[in-house]
Amino acid sequence: MAKNLNTYLNKTTDVSPLVIFRIGFGIMMCYGVIRFWLKGWIETIYIQPNFHFSYFGFEWVKPLGNFTYILFIICGLATIFIALGFKYRIAIITFFLSFTYIELMDKTIYLNHYYFISMMSFLMIFLPLNASFSLDSYLQKKSYNLVPNWTIDTIKIMLTIVYLYAGLAKINSDWLLKAMPLKIWLPSEYDLPFLGENLMQQNWFHYAMSWSGMFYDLLIPFLLFYKRTRIFAFILVVFFHVFTRVLFPIGMFPYVMIISTLIFFDSNFHKKIISILRITIHRLLKLKNEIVINEVYPLLNRKISLTIVFLFLSVQLLFPFRYLTYPGELFWTEEGYRFSWRVMLIEKMGYTNFKIVDAETNNYFYVDNQDFLTPLQEKQMSFQPDFILEYAHYLGDHYTKQGYKNIAVFAESYVALNGRLSQPFIDKSIDLYKEKESWKHKNWILPLNDEIKGL
Amino acid sequence: MFKKIILSITFSIGFMFACSEGDDLDNNQNESFDRGSLQTNLADNIIIPAYQDLSQQLGLLVSAKENFIANSNQENLEVLRNNFLESYMVWQSLEMFNIGKAEENFYHYQMNVYPTNIDEIQDNITTGNADLFNPNNNDAAGFPALDYMLYGIGDNDTEILDTYNNQDYGQNHKNYVSSLIDQMKSITEIVLNDWTTAYRDEFIASTENSASSAVNKFVNDFIYYFEKGLRANKIGIPAGNFSSSPLPHTVEGYYVRETSKDLTLEALNAFQNLFNGTHYITNDSGVGFTDYLNYLDRNDLVNLINNQLDEARAKISILDDNYFDQINNDNTKMTQAYDALQTVVVLIKVDMLQAFNISVDYVDADGD
């Protein structure tokens, strides 16, 4: 066993898939950063709001005022360095840190694909993505044709986890037996040309999409792994992601996934792209060829890298199952919901009002959330307990500062999940100002009056 | 293999552009809900008739005001007041249509910001040439300002008439009443004209599900109106739901006093009629949001919302006509009415919006 493992870890393969992955990743991220900036989201999401929702344990990560733009510039420059393979290790570390910092500034815009990018860039720190066809190798006049097999396989495993876990999450009675939430989402796509007024309105189509979505997520990594089904699988990947892009406002995610899954193809495909790129660049810049050394890229700190990558993938495999340690319905409490590849899985809306009470006189008044939150923040806050708690504390502090005495904060909250009628969400007799955020179960979340079976 | 991959990418991207850029050629299908007929009913049988009604009422108000200015006696004051009250009642049917020119011109800010600011009104009367279209004058214009001018400017009718007949400042007061009414009439004409000439067709055609489409904005707006304009402004704020103590001077129709409840009930009826698609003039039934909910298999929601609106109406009906007295004598009835309205807000803002799958506001960000 140990011997087998050692043999595997010493196996080497062509470097090209890593090169294409690096270039693709760099370009996509560069576009992502520019797109985010041009849409004005730095301003509306990070600078304008008076208050930001923090991740538990990361309360110290806050937007930096106008310096937030500098942070985006740093992040954007890092993406170019990554694509070029220039000072790769520093660039990818810079990217990982700046991108992750940006994501941690406000959890209102938590998206699985941002988390994916953070995690992937962390993994990329330990992989030799600049071994060939990079500025680093050009400047050092050293290019390597071979890299350890595992460096490519870790990326494939990461992608497999994303798809597989997204598929497992769909194995539940709402998704499969009620076609929820697609039954809500698809009919509202009535303005889609050709399909909107007919197909999107059909009951059977909602079920067909639910079931095929589940099978797609569960099977696609394996279809990509096996050579005979690979092309078919990739066509499915492109079709599926493009289709979801047409239907839902999911930004960059489909493109990132399409480009990423190219890594499953064998090296000949990647070599062809590289040779096209090489010829173009050499014609344009009249560069001399790099010196090619036909040997394995010498990983620095191989043991440490391997250990970190191994631990990282183990955590990735286990962390999504932390929800099992919480009582209650996961989709309702969302305890252990994030960071688990639960992508486009539930439709939830809420309405949460806060009552500020003087605990001694019992005088009270309600808060107008628009005084403190942006529409996006209010929307996200209204159905997520950790948001509700953090905001309750913010309100408590705010009114204490204003000179109010004996403040208690109560939430009156109603939430509708997957087309069920709305029902009370938070125990309105609990003073949230006295409750503390933790990893523990929040016993002031009222239980869902229904059962959702499944994983 | 390389070619196949490139081909599949090209094909799929082509497909995507075909989907996202294509024209809607296929709108004769009957399988889907016909949003056009919903919006046509809203425009032709509810919105435009309500604006026409208000325009007509304000026309009567203008002539009543001319008579009063020519001869400021008790009789003319009564006529003017009656016209004022009737216009104010009609207004309750269209404060929720904050779309098109109404949105552009901040129409409802010009028409119904209360409590009105009597210091500013007095300043405007003295200086004599206030620009009532200016946002700074929103709380010194519209129905609430007129309410003050016709009922609050003196302790009794004699004092009020004396003010208008005063040799020194009577004319200034008359001028202010006159410009208030003229301004209300003229801005209403702007909004109405736009509906009848251009905006109607635009509104009916804008059926797509996007943040900027007329149907989505309209839905967001009338939900916002119910929550803010109706629930909070008419009941919640005066009852002290948003402050440490009740604020009875913030009731709608503060100077008339006896009209606050009627205004609320009228607004509630208008909202329910809009929800059900009931025609403004004839009360005939037409295509409403109820039909859309039924199409989405949510007739449970239709019943719940209508029942809860009825429940809220019952809670409001037992209030004193005069909210000021109600708040001072028994504010719990006010907060009970508020709670009943609040339940409606949850149903329309959470359940109905989820069923429609319309974005809550102009939230612009990716999802996942």
CSV table of N, CA, C and O in Angstrom, one decimal, chain A residues 231-315:
chain,number,residue,atom,x,y,z
A,231,ILE,N,-15.3,13.2,-24.2
A,231,ILE,CA,-15.8,14.2,-25.1
A,231,ILE,C,-17.3,14.5,-24.9
A,231,ILE,O,-17.8,15.6,-24.8
A,232,PHE,N,-18.0,13.4,-24.8
A,232,PHE,CA,-19.5,13.5,-24.5
A,232,PHE,C,-19.7,14.3,-23.2
A,232,PHE,O,-20.5,15.2,-23.2
A,233,ALA,N,-18.9,13.9,-22.2
A,233,ALA,CA,-19.0,14.6,-20.9
A,233,ALA,C,-18.8,16.1,-21.1
A,233,ALA,O,-19.5,16.9,-20.5
A,234,PHE,N,-17.7,16.4,-21.8
A,234,PHE,CA,-17.4,17.9,-22.0
A,234,PHE,C,-18.5,18.6,-22.7
A,234,PHE,O,-18.8,19.7,-22.3
A,235,ILE,N,-19.1,18.0,-23.7
A,235,ILE,CA,-20.2,18.6,-24.4
A,235,ILE,C,-21.3,18.9,-23.4
A,235,ILE,O,-21.9,19.9,-23.4
A,236,LEU,N,-21.5,17.9,-22.6
A,236,LEU,CA,-22.6,18.1,-21.5
A,236,LEU,C,-22.2,19.2,-20.6
A,236,LEU,O,-23.1,20.0,-20.2
A,237,VAL,N,-20.9,19.3,-20.2
A,237,VAL,CA,-20.5,20.4,-19.3
A,237,VAL,C,-20.8,21.7,-19.9
A,237,VAL,O,-21.4,22.6,-19.3
A,238,VAL,N,-20.4,21.9,-21.2
A,238,VAL,CA,-20.6,23.2,-21.9
A,238,VAL,C,-22.1,23.5,-22.0
A,238,VAL,O,-22.6,24.5,-21.6
A,239,PHE,N,-22.8,22.4,-22.4
A,239,PHE,CA,-24.3,22.7,-22.6
A,239,PHE,C,-25.0,23.0,-21.3
A,239,PHE,O,-25.7,24.0,-21.2
A,240,PHE,N,-24.6,22.2,-20.3
A,240,PHE,CA,-25.3,22.4,-19.0
A,240,PHE,C,-25.0,23.8,-18.4
A,240,PHE,O,-25.9,24.6,-18.0
A,241,HIS,N,-23.7,24.2,-18.4
A,241,HIS,CA,-23.3,25.5,-17.8
A,241,HIS,C,-23.9,26.7,-18.6
A,241,HIS,O,-24.3,27.7,-18.1
A,242,VAL,N,-23.8,26.5,-20.0
A,242,VAL,CA,-24.4,27.6,-20.8
A,242,VAL,C,-25.9,27.7,-20.6
A,242,VAL,O,-26.4,28.8,-20.4
A,243,PHE,N,-26.5,26.6,-20.4
A,243,PHE,CA,-28.0,26.6,-20.2
A,243,PHE,C,-28.3,27.3,-18.8
A,243,PHE,O,-29.2,28.1,-18.8
A,244,THR,N,-27.6,26.9,-17.8
A,244,THR,CA,-27.8,27.6,-16.5
A,244,THR,C,-27.5,29.0,-16.6
A,244,THR,O,-28.1,29.9,-15.9
A,245,ARG,N,-26.5,29.4,-17.4
A,245,ARG,CA,-26.1,30.8,-17.5
A,245,ARG,C,-27.3,31.6,-18.1
A,245,ARG,O,-27.5,32.7,-17.8
A,246,VAL,N,-27.9,30.9,-19.1
A,246,VAL,CA,-29.0,31.6,-19.8
A,246,VAL,C,-30.2,31.8,-18.8
A,246,VAL,O,-30.9,32.8,-18.8
A,247,LEU,N,-30.4,30.8,-17.9
A,247,LEU,CA,-31.5,30.8,-17.0
A,247,LEU,C,-31.3,31.7,-15.8
A,247,LEU,O,-32.2,32.4,-15.4
A,248,PHE,N,-30.2,31.6,-15.2
A,248,PHE,CA,-30.0,32.2,-13.9
A,248,PHE,C,-28.9,33.2,-13.9
A,248,PHE,O,-27.9,33.1,-14.7
A,249,PRO,N,-29.0,34.2,-13.0
A,249,PRO,CA,-27.9,35.2,-13.0
A,249,PRO,C,-26.7,34.8,-12.2
A,249,PRO,O,-26.5,35.1,-11.0
A,250,ILE,N,-25.9,33.9,-12.8
A,250,ILE,CA,-24.9,33.3,-12.0
A,250,ILE,C,-23.5,33.7,-12.4
A,250,ILE,O,-22.5,33.1,-12.0
A,251,GLY,N,-23.4,34.8,-13.1
A,251,GLY,CA,-22.2,35.5,-13.4
A,251,GLY,C,-21.1,34.6,-14.0
A,251,GLY,O,-21.4,34.0,-15.1
A,252,MET,N,-19.9,34.6,-13.5
A,252,MET,CA,-18.8,33.9,-14.1
A,252,MET,C,-18.7,32.4,-13.9
A,252,MET,O,-18.0,31.7,-14.6
A,253,PHE,N,-19.5,31.9,-13.0
A,253,PHE,CA,-19.3,30.5,-12.5
A,253,PHE,C,-19.3,29.5,-13.7
A,253,PHE,O,-18.5,28.7,-13.8
A,254,PRO,N,-20.3,29.6,-14.6
A,254,PRO,CA,-20.3,28.6,-15.7
A,254,PRO,C,-19.0,28.6,-16.5
A,254,PRO,O,-18.5,27.5,-16.8
A,255,TYR,N,-18.5,29.8,-16.8
A,255,TYR,CA,-17.3,29.9,-17.6
A,255,TYR,C,-16.1,29.3,-16.9
A,255,TYR,O,-15.3,28.6,-17.4
A,256,VAL,N,-16.0,29.6,-15.6
A,256,VAL,CA,-14.9,29.1,-14.8
A,256,VAL,C,-15.0,27.6,-14.8
A,256,VAL,O,-13.9,26.9,-14.9
A,257,MET,N,-16.2,27.0,-14.7
A,257,MET,CA,-16.2,25.6,-14.6
A,257,MET,C,-15.9,24.9,-16.0
A,257,MET,O,-15.3,23.9,-16.1
A,258,ILE,N,-16.4,25.6,-17.1
A,258,ILE,CA,-16.1,25.0,-18.4
A,258,ILE,C,-14.6,25.0,-18.6
A,258,ILE,O,-14.0,24.0,-19.0
A,259,ILE,N,-13.9,26.1,-18.3
A,259,ILE,CA,-12.5,26.2,-18.5
A,259,ILE,C,-11.8,25.2,-17.6
A,259,ILE,O,-10.8,24.5,-18.0
A,260,SER,N,-12.2,25.1,-16.4
A,260,SER,CA,-11.5,24.2,-15.4
A,260,SER,C,-11.6,22.8,-15.9
A,260,SER,O,-10.6,22.1,-15.7
A,261,THR,N,-12.8,22.4,-16.4
A,261,THR,CA,-12.9,20.9,-16.7
A,261,THR,C,-12.0,20.5,-17.9
A,261,THR,O,-11.8,19.4,-18.2
A,262,LEU,N,-11.4,21.5,-18.6
A,262,LEU,CA,-10.5,21.2,-19.7
A,262,LEU,C,-9.3,20.4,-19.1
A,262,LEU,O,-8.7,19.6,-19.9
A,263,ILE,N,-9.1,20.5,-17.9
A,263,ILE,CA,-7.9,19.8,-17.3
A,263,ILE,C,-8.1,18.3,-17.4
A,263,ILE,O,-7.1,17.6,-17.3
A,264,PHE,N,-9.3,17.8,-17.6
A,264,PHE,CA,-9.5,16.4,-17.7
A,264,PHE,C,-9.0,15.8,-19.0
A,264,PHE,O,-8.8,14.6,-19.1
A,265,PHE,N,-8.8,16.7,-20.0
A,265,PHE,CA,-8.4,16.2,-21.3
A,265,PHE,C,-6.9,15.8,-21.2
A,265,PHE,O,-6.1,16.3,-20.4
A,266,ASP,N,-6.5,14.9,-22.1
A,266,ASP,CA,-5.1,14.4,-22.0
A,266,ASP,C,-4.2,15.5,-22.6
A,266,ASP,O,-4.6,16.5,-23.2
A,267,SER,N,-2.9,15.3,-22.4
A,267,SER,CA,-1.9,16.4,-22.7
A,267,SER,C,-1.9,16.8,-24.2
A,267,SER,O,-1.5,17.9,-24.5
A,268,ASN,N,-2.2,15.9,-25.1
A,268,ASN,CA,-2.1,16.3,-26.5
A,268,ASN,C,-3.0,17.5,-26.8
A,268,ASN,O,-2.6,18.4,-27.6
A,269,PHE,N,-4.2,17.5,-26.3
A,269,PHE,CA,-5.1,18.6,-26.5
A,269,PHE,C,-4.4,19.9,-26.0
A,269,PHE,O,-4.4,20.9,-26.7
A,270,HIS,N,-3.9,19.9,-24.8
A,270,HIS,CA,-3.3,21.1,-24.2
A,270,HIS,C,-2.0,21.5,-25.0
A,270,HIS,O,-1.8,22.7,-25.2
A,271,LYS,N,-1.3,20.4,-25.4
A,271,LYS,CA,-0.1,20.8,-26.2
A,271,LYS,C,-0.4,21.5,-27.5
A,271,LYS,O,0.3,22.5,-27.8
A,272,LYS,N,-1.5,21.1,-28.1
A,272,LYS,CA,-1.9,21.8,-29.3
A,272,LYS,C,-2.2,23.3,-29.0
A,272,LYS,O,-1.8,24.2,-29.8
A,273,ILE,N,-2.9,23.6,-28.0
A,273,ILE,CA,-3.2,25.0,-27.6
A,273,ILE,C,-1.9,25.7,-27.4
A,273,ILE,O,-1.7,26.8,-27.9
A,274,ILE,N,-1.1,25.0,-26.6
A,274,ILE,CA,0.2,25.7,-26.3
A,274,ILE,C,1.0,26.0,-27.6
A,274,ILE,O,1.5,27.1,-27.7
A,275,SER,N,1.0,25.1,-28.5
A,275,SER,CA,1.8,25.3,-29.7
A,275,SER,C,1.2,26.4,-30.5
A,275,SER,O,2.0,27.2,-31.1
A,276,ILE,N,-0.1,26.5,-30.5
A,276,ILE,CA,-0.7,27.7,-31.2
A,276,ILE,C,-0.3,29.0,-30.6
A,276,ILE,O,0.2,29.9,-31.2
A,277,LEU,N,-0.4,29.0,-29.2
A,277,LEU,CA,0.0,30.2,-28.5
A,277,LEU,C,1.4,30.5,-28.7
A,277,LEU,O,1.8,31.7,-28.9
A,278,ARG,N,2.3,29.5,-28.7
A,278,ARG,CA,3.7,29.7,-28.8
A,278,ARG,C,4.1,30.3,-30.1
A,278,ARG,O,4.8,31.3,-30.2
A,279,ILE,N,3.5,29.7,-31.2
A,279,ILE,CA,3.8,30.3,-32.5
A,279,ILE,C,3.4,31.7,-32.6
A,279,ILE,O,4.1,32.6,-33.0
A,280,THR,N,2.2,32.0,-32.1
A,280,THR,CA,1.7,33.4,-32.2
A,280,THR,C,2.6,34.3,-31.4
A,280,THR,O,3.0,35.4,-31.9
A,281,ILE,N,2.9,33.9,-30.2
A,281,ILE,CA,3.8,34.8,-29.4
A,281,ILE,C,5.1,35.0,-30.0
A,281,ILE,O,5.6,36.1,-30.1
A,282,HIS,N,5.7,33.9,-30.5
A,282,HIS,CA,7.0,34.0,-31.0
A,282,HIS,C,7.1,34.9,-32.3
A,282,HIS,O,8.0,35.6,-32.5
A,283,ARG,N,6.0,34.8,-33.1
A,283,ARG,CA,5.9,35.6,-34.3
A,283,ARG,C,5.8,37.1,-33.9
A,283,ARG,O,6.4,38.0,-34.4
A,284,LEU,N,4.9,37.3,-32.9
A,284,LEU,CA,4.7,38.7,-32.5
A,284,LEU,C,5.9,39.3,-31.8
A,284,LEU,O,6.3,40.5,-32.1
A,285,LEU,N,6.6,38.6,-31.0
A,285,LEU,CA,7.6,39.2,-30.2
A,285,LEU,C,9.0,38.8,-30.6
A,285,LEU,O,10.0,39.3,-30.1
A,286,LYS,N,9.1,37.9,-31.6
A,286,LYS,CA,10.3,37.4,-32.1
A,286,LYS,C,11.3,36.9,-31.0
A,286,LYS,O,12.4,37.3,-30.9
A,287,LEU,N,10.7,36.0,-30.1
A,287,LEU,CA,11.5,35.5,-29.0
A,287,LEU,C,12.2,34.3,-29.5
A,287,LEU,O,11.8,33.6,-30.4
A,288,LYS,N,13.3,34.0,-28.7
A,288,LYS,CA,14.0,32.7,-28.9
A,288,LYS,C,13.3,31.7,-28.1
A,288,LYS,O,12.6,32.0,-27.1
A,289,ASN,N,13.5,30.4,-28.5
A,289,ASN,CA,12.8,29.4,-27.7
A,289,ASN,C,13.5,29.2,-26.4
A,289,ASN,O,14.7,29.5,-26.2
A,290,GLU,N,12.6,28.8,-25.4
A,290,GLU,CA,13.2,28.5,-24.1
A,290,GLU,C,14.0,27.2,-24.2
A,290,GLU,O,13.8,26.4,-25.1
A,291,ILE,N,14.9,27.1,-23.2
A,291,ILE,CA,15.7,25.9,-23.2
A,291,ILE,C,14.8,24.8,-22.5
A,291,ILE,O,14.3,25.0,-21.4
A,292,VAL,N,14.6,23.7,-23.2
A,292,VAL,CA,13.7,22.7,-22.6
A,292,VAL,C,14.6,21.6,-22.0
A,292,VAL,O,15.5,21.1,-22.6
A,293,ILE,N,14.3,21.3,-20.7
A,293,ILE,CA,15.0,20.2,-20.1
A,293,ILE,C,14.0,19.1,-19.9
A,293,ILE,O,12.9,19.3,-19.3
A,294,ASN,N,14.3,18.0,-20.4
A,294,ASN,CA,13.4,16.9,-20.3
A,294,ASN,C,13.4,16.2,-19.0
A,294,ASN,O,13.7,15.0,-18.9
A,295,GLU,N,13.1,16.9,-18.0
A,295,GLU,CA,13.1,16.2,-16.7
A,295,GLU,C,12.0,16.7,-15.8
A,295,GLU,O,11.3,17.7,-16.2
A,296,VAL,N,11.9,16.1,-14.7
A,296,VAL,CA,10.7,16.4,-13.8
A,296,VAL,C,11.0,17.7,-13.1
A,296,VAL,O,12.1,18.0,-12.7
A,297,TYR,N,10.0,18.5,-13.0
A,297,TYR,CA,10.1,19.7,-12.3
A,297,TYR,C,10.4,19.4,-10.8
A,297,TYR,O,9.8,18.6,-10.1
A,298,PRO,N,11.5,20.0,-10.3
A,298,PRO,CA,11.9,19.7,-8.9
A,298,PRO,C,11.1,20.5,-7.9
A,298,PRO,O,11.3,21.7,-7.8
A,299,LEU,N,10.1,19.9,-7.3
A,299,LEU,CA,9.2,20.6,-6.4
A,299,LEU,C,10.0,21.0,-5.1
A,299,LEU,O,10.7,20.2,-4.5
A,300,LEU,N,9.9,22.2,-4.8
A,300,LEU,CA,10.5,22.7,-3.5
A,300,LEU,C,9.7,22.2,-2.4
A,300,LEU,O,8.4,22.2,-2.5
A,301,ASN,N,10.3,21.8,-1.3
A,301,ASN,CA,9.5,21.4,-0.1
A,301,ASN,C,8.4,20.4,-0.5
A,301,ASN,O,7.3,20.5,-0.1
A,302,ARG,N,8.8,19.4,-1.2
A,302,ARG,CA,7.8,18.4,-1.7
A,302,ARG,C,7.0,17.8,-0.6
A,302,ARG,O,5.8,17.7,-0.7
A,303,LYS,N,7.7,17.5,0.5
A,303,LYS,CA,6.9,16.8,1.6
A,303,LYS,C,5.9,17.7,2.2
A,303,LYS,O,4.7,17.3,2.4
A,304,ILE,N,6.3,19.0,2.4
A,304,ILE,CA,5.4,19.9,3.0
A,304,ILE,C,4.2,20.1,2.1
A,304,ILE,O,3.0,20.1,2.5
A,305,SER,N,4.5,20.4,0.8
A,305,SER,CA,3.4,20.6,-0.2
A,305,SER,C,2.4,19.4,-0.2
A,305,SER,O,1.2,19.6,-0.1
A,306,LEU,N,3.0,18.2,-0.2
A,306,LEU,CA,2.2,17.0,-0.3
A,306,LEU,C,1.3,16.9,1.0
A,306,LEU,O,0.1,16.6,0.9
A,307,THR,N,1.9,17.2,2.1
A,307,THR,CA,1.1,17.1,3.4
A,307,THR,C,0.0,18.1,3.3
A,307,THR,O,-1.2,17.8,3.7
A,308,ILE,N,0.3,19.3,3.0
A,308,ILE,CA,-0.7,20.4,3.0
A,308,ILE,C,-1.9,20.0,2.0
A,308,ILE,O,-3.0,20.1,2.3
A,309,VAL,N,-1.5,19.6,0.8
A,309,VAL,CA,-2.5,19.2,-0.2
A,309,VAL,C,-3.4,18.1,0.3
A,309,VAL,O,-4.6,18.1,0.2
A,310,PHE,N,-2.7,17.1,0.9
A,310,PHE,CA,-3.5,16.0,1.4
A,310,PHE,C,-4.5,16.4,2.5
A,310,PHE,O,-5.7,16.1,2.5
A,311,LEU,N,-4.0,17.2,3.4
A,311,LEU,CA,-4.8,17.8,4.5
A,311,LEU,C,-6.0,18.6,3.9
A,311,LEU,O,-7.1,18.5,4.3
A,312,PHE,N,-5.6,19.4,3.0
A,312,PHE,CA,-6.6,20.3,2.3
A,312,PHE,C,-7.7,19.5,1.7
A,312,PHE,O,-8.9,19.8,1.9
A,313,LEU,N,-7.4,18.5,0.9
A,313,LEU,CA,-8.4,17.7,0.3
A,313,LEU,C,-9.2,16.9,1.3
A,313,LEU,O,-10.4,16.7,1.1
A,314,SER,N,-8.6,16.5,2.4
A,314,SER,CA,-9.4,15.8,3.4
A,314,SER,C,-10.4,16.7,4.0
A,314,SER,O,-11.6,16.3,4.3
A,315,VAL,N,-10.0,17.9,4.4
A,315,VAL,CA,-10.9,18.9,4.9
A,315,VAL,C,-12.0,19.1,3.9
A,315,VAL,O,-13.2,19.2,4.3
